[in-house]
Each structure stands twice: as structure tokens, then as C-alpha cells.
GROMACS .gro file of C-alpha atoms in nm:
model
  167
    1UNK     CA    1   1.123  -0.426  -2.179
    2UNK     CA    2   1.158  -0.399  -2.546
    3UNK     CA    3   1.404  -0.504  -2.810
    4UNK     CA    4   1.419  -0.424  -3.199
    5UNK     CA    5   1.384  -0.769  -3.417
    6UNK     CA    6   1.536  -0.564  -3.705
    7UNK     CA    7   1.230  -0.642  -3.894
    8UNK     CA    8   1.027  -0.360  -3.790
    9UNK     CA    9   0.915  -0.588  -3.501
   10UNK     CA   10   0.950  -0.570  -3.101
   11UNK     CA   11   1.025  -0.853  -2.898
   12UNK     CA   12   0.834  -0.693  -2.538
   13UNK     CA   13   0.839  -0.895  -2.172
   14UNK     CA   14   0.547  -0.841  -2.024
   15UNK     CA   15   0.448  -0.899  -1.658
   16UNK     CA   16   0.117  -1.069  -1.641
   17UNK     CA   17  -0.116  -1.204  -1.392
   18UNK     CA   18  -0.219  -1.482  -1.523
   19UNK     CA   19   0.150  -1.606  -1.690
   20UNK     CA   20   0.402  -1.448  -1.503
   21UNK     CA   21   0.690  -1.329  -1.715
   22UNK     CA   22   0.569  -1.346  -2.083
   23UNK     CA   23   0.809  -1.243  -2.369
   24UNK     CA   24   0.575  -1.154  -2.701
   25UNK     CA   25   0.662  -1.067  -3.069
   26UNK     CA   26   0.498  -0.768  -3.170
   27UNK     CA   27   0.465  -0.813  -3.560
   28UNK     CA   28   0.542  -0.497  -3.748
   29UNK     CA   29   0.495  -0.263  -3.444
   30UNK     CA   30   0.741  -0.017  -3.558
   31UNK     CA   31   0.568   0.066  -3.844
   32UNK     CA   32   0.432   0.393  -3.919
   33UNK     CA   33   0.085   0.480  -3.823
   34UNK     CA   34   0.124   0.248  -3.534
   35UNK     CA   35   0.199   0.484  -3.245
   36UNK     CA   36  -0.071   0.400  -3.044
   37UNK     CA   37  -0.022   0.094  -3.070
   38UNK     CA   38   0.337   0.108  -2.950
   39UNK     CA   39   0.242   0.354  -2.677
   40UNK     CA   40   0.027   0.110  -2.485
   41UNK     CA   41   0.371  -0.123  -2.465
   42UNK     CA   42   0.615   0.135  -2.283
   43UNK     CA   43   0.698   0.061  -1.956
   44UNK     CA   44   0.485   0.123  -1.615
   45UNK     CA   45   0.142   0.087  -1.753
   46UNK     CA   46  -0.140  -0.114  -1.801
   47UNK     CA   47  -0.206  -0.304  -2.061
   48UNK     CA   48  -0.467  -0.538  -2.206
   49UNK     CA   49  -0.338  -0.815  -2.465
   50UNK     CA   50  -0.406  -1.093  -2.651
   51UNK     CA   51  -0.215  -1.332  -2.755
   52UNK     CA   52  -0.122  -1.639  -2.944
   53UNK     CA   53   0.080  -1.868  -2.752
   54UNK     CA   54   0.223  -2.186  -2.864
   55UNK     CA   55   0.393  -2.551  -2.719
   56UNK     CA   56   0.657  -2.546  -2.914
   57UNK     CA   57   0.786  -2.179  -2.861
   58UNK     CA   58   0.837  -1.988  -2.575
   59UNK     CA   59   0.787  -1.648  -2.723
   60UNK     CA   60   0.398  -1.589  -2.802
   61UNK     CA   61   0.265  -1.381  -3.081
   62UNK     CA   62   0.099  -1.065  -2.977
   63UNK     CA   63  -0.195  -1.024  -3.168
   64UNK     CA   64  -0.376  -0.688  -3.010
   65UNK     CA   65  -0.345  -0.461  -2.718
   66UNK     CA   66  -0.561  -0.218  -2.563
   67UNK     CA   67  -0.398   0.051  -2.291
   68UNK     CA   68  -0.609  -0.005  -1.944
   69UNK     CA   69  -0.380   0.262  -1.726
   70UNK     CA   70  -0.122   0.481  -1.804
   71UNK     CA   71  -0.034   0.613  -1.488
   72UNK     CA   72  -0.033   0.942  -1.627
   73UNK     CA   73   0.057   1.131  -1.286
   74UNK     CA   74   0.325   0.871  -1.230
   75UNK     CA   75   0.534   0.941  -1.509
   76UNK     CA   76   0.552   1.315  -1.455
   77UNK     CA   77   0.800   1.318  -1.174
   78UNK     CA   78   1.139   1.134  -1.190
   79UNK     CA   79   1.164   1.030  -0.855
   80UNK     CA   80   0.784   0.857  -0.880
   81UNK     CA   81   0.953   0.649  -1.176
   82UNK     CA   82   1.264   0.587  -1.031
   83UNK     CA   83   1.028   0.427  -0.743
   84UNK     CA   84   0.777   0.242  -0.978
   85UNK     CA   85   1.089   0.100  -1.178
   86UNK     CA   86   1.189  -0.062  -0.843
   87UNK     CA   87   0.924  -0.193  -0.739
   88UNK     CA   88   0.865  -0.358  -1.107
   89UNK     CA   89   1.199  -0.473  -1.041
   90UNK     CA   90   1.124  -0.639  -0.744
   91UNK     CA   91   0.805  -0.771  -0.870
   92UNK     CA   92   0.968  -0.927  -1.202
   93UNK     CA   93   1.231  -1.077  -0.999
   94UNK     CA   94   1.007  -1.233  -0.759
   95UNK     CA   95   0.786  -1.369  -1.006
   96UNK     CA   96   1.093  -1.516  -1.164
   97UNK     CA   97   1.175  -1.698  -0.884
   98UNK     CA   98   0.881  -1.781  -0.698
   99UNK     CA   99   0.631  -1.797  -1.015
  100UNK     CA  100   0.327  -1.666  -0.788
  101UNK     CA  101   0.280  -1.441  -1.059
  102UNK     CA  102  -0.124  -1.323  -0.967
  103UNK     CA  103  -0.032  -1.279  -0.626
  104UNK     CA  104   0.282  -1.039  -0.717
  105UNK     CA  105   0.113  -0.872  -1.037
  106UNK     CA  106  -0.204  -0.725  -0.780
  107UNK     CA  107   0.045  -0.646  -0.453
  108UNK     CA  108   0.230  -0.419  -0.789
  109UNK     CA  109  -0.059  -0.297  -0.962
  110UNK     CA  110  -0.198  -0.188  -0.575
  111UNK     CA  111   0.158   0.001  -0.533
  112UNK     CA  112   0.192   0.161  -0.887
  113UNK     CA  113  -0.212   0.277  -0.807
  114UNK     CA  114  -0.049   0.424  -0.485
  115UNK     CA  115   0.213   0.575  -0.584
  116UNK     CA  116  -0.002   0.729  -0.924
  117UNK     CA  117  -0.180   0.897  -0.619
  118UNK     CA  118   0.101   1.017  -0.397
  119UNK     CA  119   0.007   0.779  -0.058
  120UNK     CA  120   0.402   0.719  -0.011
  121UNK     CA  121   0.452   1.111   0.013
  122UNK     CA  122   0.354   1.144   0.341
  123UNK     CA  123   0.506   0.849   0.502
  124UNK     CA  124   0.839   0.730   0.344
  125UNK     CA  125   0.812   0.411   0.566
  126UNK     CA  126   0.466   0.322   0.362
  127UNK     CA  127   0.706   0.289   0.036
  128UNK     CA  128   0.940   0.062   0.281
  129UNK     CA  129   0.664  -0.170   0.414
  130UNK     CA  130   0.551  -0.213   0.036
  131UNK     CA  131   0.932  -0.314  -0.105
  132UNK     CA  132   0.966  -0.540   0.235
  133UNK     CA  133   0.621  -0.718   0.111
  134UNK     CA  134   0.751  -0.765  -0.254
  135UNK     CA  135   1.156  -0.885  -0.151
  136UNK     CA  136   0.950  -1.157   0.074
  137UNK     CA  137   0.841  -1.264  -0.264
  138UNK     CA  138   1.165  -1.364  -0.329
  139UNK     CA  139   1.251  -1.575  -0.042
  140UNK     CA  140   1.413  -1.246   0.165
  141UNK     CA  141   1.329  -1.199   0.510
  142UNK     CA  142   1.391  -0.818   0.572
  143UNK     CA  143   1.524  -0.691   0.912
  144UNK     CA  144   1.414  -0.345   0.978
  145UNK     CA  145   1.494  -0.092   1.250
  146UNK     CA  146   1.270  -0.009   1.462
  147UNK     CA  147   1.131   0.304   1.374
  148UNK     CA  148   0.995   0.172   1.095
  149UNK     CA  149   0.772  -0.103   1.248
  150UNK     CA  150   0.571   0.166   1.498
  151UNK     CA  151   0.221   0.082   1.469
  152UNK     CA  152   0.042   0.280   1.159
  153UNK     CA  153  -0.111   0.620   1.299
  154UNK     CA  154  -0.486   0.566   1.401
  155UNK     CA  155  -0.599   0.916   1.195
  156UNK     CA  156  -0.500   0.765   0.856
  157UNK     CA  157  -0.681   0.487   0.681
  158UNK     CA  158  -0.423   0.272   0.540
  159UNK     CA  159  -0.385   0.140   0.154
  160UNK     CA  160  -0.432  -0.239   0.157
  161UNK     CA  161  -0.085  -0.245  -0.041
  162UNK     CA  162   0.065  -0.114   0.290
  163UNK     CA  163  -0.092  -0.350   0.470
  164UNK     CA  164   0.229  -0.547   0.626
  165UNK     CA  165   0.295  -0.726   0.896
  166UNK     CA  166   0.643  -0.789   1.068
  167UNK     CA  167   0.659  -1.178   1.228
   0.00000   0.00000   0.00000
């Protein structure tokens, strides 16, 4: 998420791994000449960044940022970013609450990977046993019918993001 600063600066949230939720000021980030530079802050992607983070503020100063993974493939169809927003939802939410925020940020980053590659095509109950594993982040037990907890089919390897367990 991004908001204008009116000063030709971004405020972005970030989801890391290593902090959780982290809200940065991106000096001077709407200026021209530095679309690139904005590009590797839009939503769904990877990103690399460094900041400068201080005690007495909770908003750190971003002071570079390098684009790991766009998810190019992901951001073609509507429906694949309709499903990656939710799961960031999820994800963001969980953190939030449960501040297990490297534990969350690799179960999403394994889910965005698989859905960048189309695993949750075939199955729709693979994209159901990866929201179930991200809502228990955030103190949810989910009941599910079932059809959806038949044992995964022997011929297909499963995704470790899949890899779920009902108690």
C-alpha cells in the first residue's frame, strides 16, 4: 500500500520477513526519472530494501530498493490477482495479529510462487488448503467439508505451500 505525502514522497507498508508490517517514507519517489524505482514498490512483488529505521519513529526511511520478483505471469490475469490480493490479505492480517511475521512472509511468498506458476489451476481445493493455513495464522480454526480434506492424489507431487494438515 501506498499513499501520496504531497511532497513528491510515498508513505509504502511493506510486508517483511524479518519486521512484519513496516510502513517506510520513500523520499522524493514521485519524481521524474524515478520509475523504476517506483515500479519495484507496487503491490504483489518482491522487493529488496534498505532502510533506516529509528527509536523514536515508527515510520523508517527507505533509503534503496532493488526488485527481486515481479511475478510477471501473476499479474496478467485478473482472477490470479484477485487471488494473490487475498492471500496478502490474509497474510498482513495475520502478521498483524500474531506478529510471526518470517513464518507468514515464506508460507506467502511459497503461495504467490504457486500461483505465478498456475499449481491452484488444477485443484481449486490446493488454493483452499493454502487460505485455511494462512486464517490459522490468525487464531481461526477452519471447518471444512469433507470433500475437501480427501487425501492428496498419489500421481501429483505436492507444493510444500499445500502441504496442510486437518487436526
Amino acid at each position: 500500500q501506498a499513499y501520496e505525502t504531497g511532497n513528491r514522497s510515498l508513505v509504502v507498508r511493506g510486508f517483511s520477513k524479518d519486521y512484519g508490517l513496516v510502513s517506510m517514507m520513500a523520499k522524493g519517489l514521485l519524481r521524474k526519472g524515478k520509475e523504476q524505482a517506483r515500479s519495484a514498490m507496487q503491490p504483489l512483488q518482491l522487493t529488496e530494501v534498505s532502510l533506516s529505521m529509528s527509536d523514536k519513529s515508527d515510520l523508517a526511511i527507505l533509503r534503496d530498493q532493488q526488485l527481486i520478483d515481479p511475478f510477471p505471469k501473476l499479474h496478467r490475469h485478473l482472477d490470479e490477482i484477485a487471488l494473490a490480493s487475498l492471500m496478502a490479505d490474509c497474510a498482513v492480517s495475520g502478521a498483524e495479529q500474531q506478529h510471526e511475521s518470517a513464518v507468514i512472509f515464506e508460507a506467502l511468498l511459497e503461495i504467490l510462487q504457486s500461483i505465478e506458476a498456475g499449481v491452484w489451476k488444477d485443484s481449486p481445493a490446493d488454493i483452499v488448503a493454502a487460505f485455511c493455513r494462512l486464517i490459522l495464522y490468525q487464531g481461526y480454526e477452519p471447518q471444512l467439508v469433507p470433500e475437501l480434506t480427501k487425501p492428496w492424489p498419489k500421481d501429483r507431487p505436492r507444493p510444500a505451500c499445500f502441504q496442510f494438515d486437518l487436526p
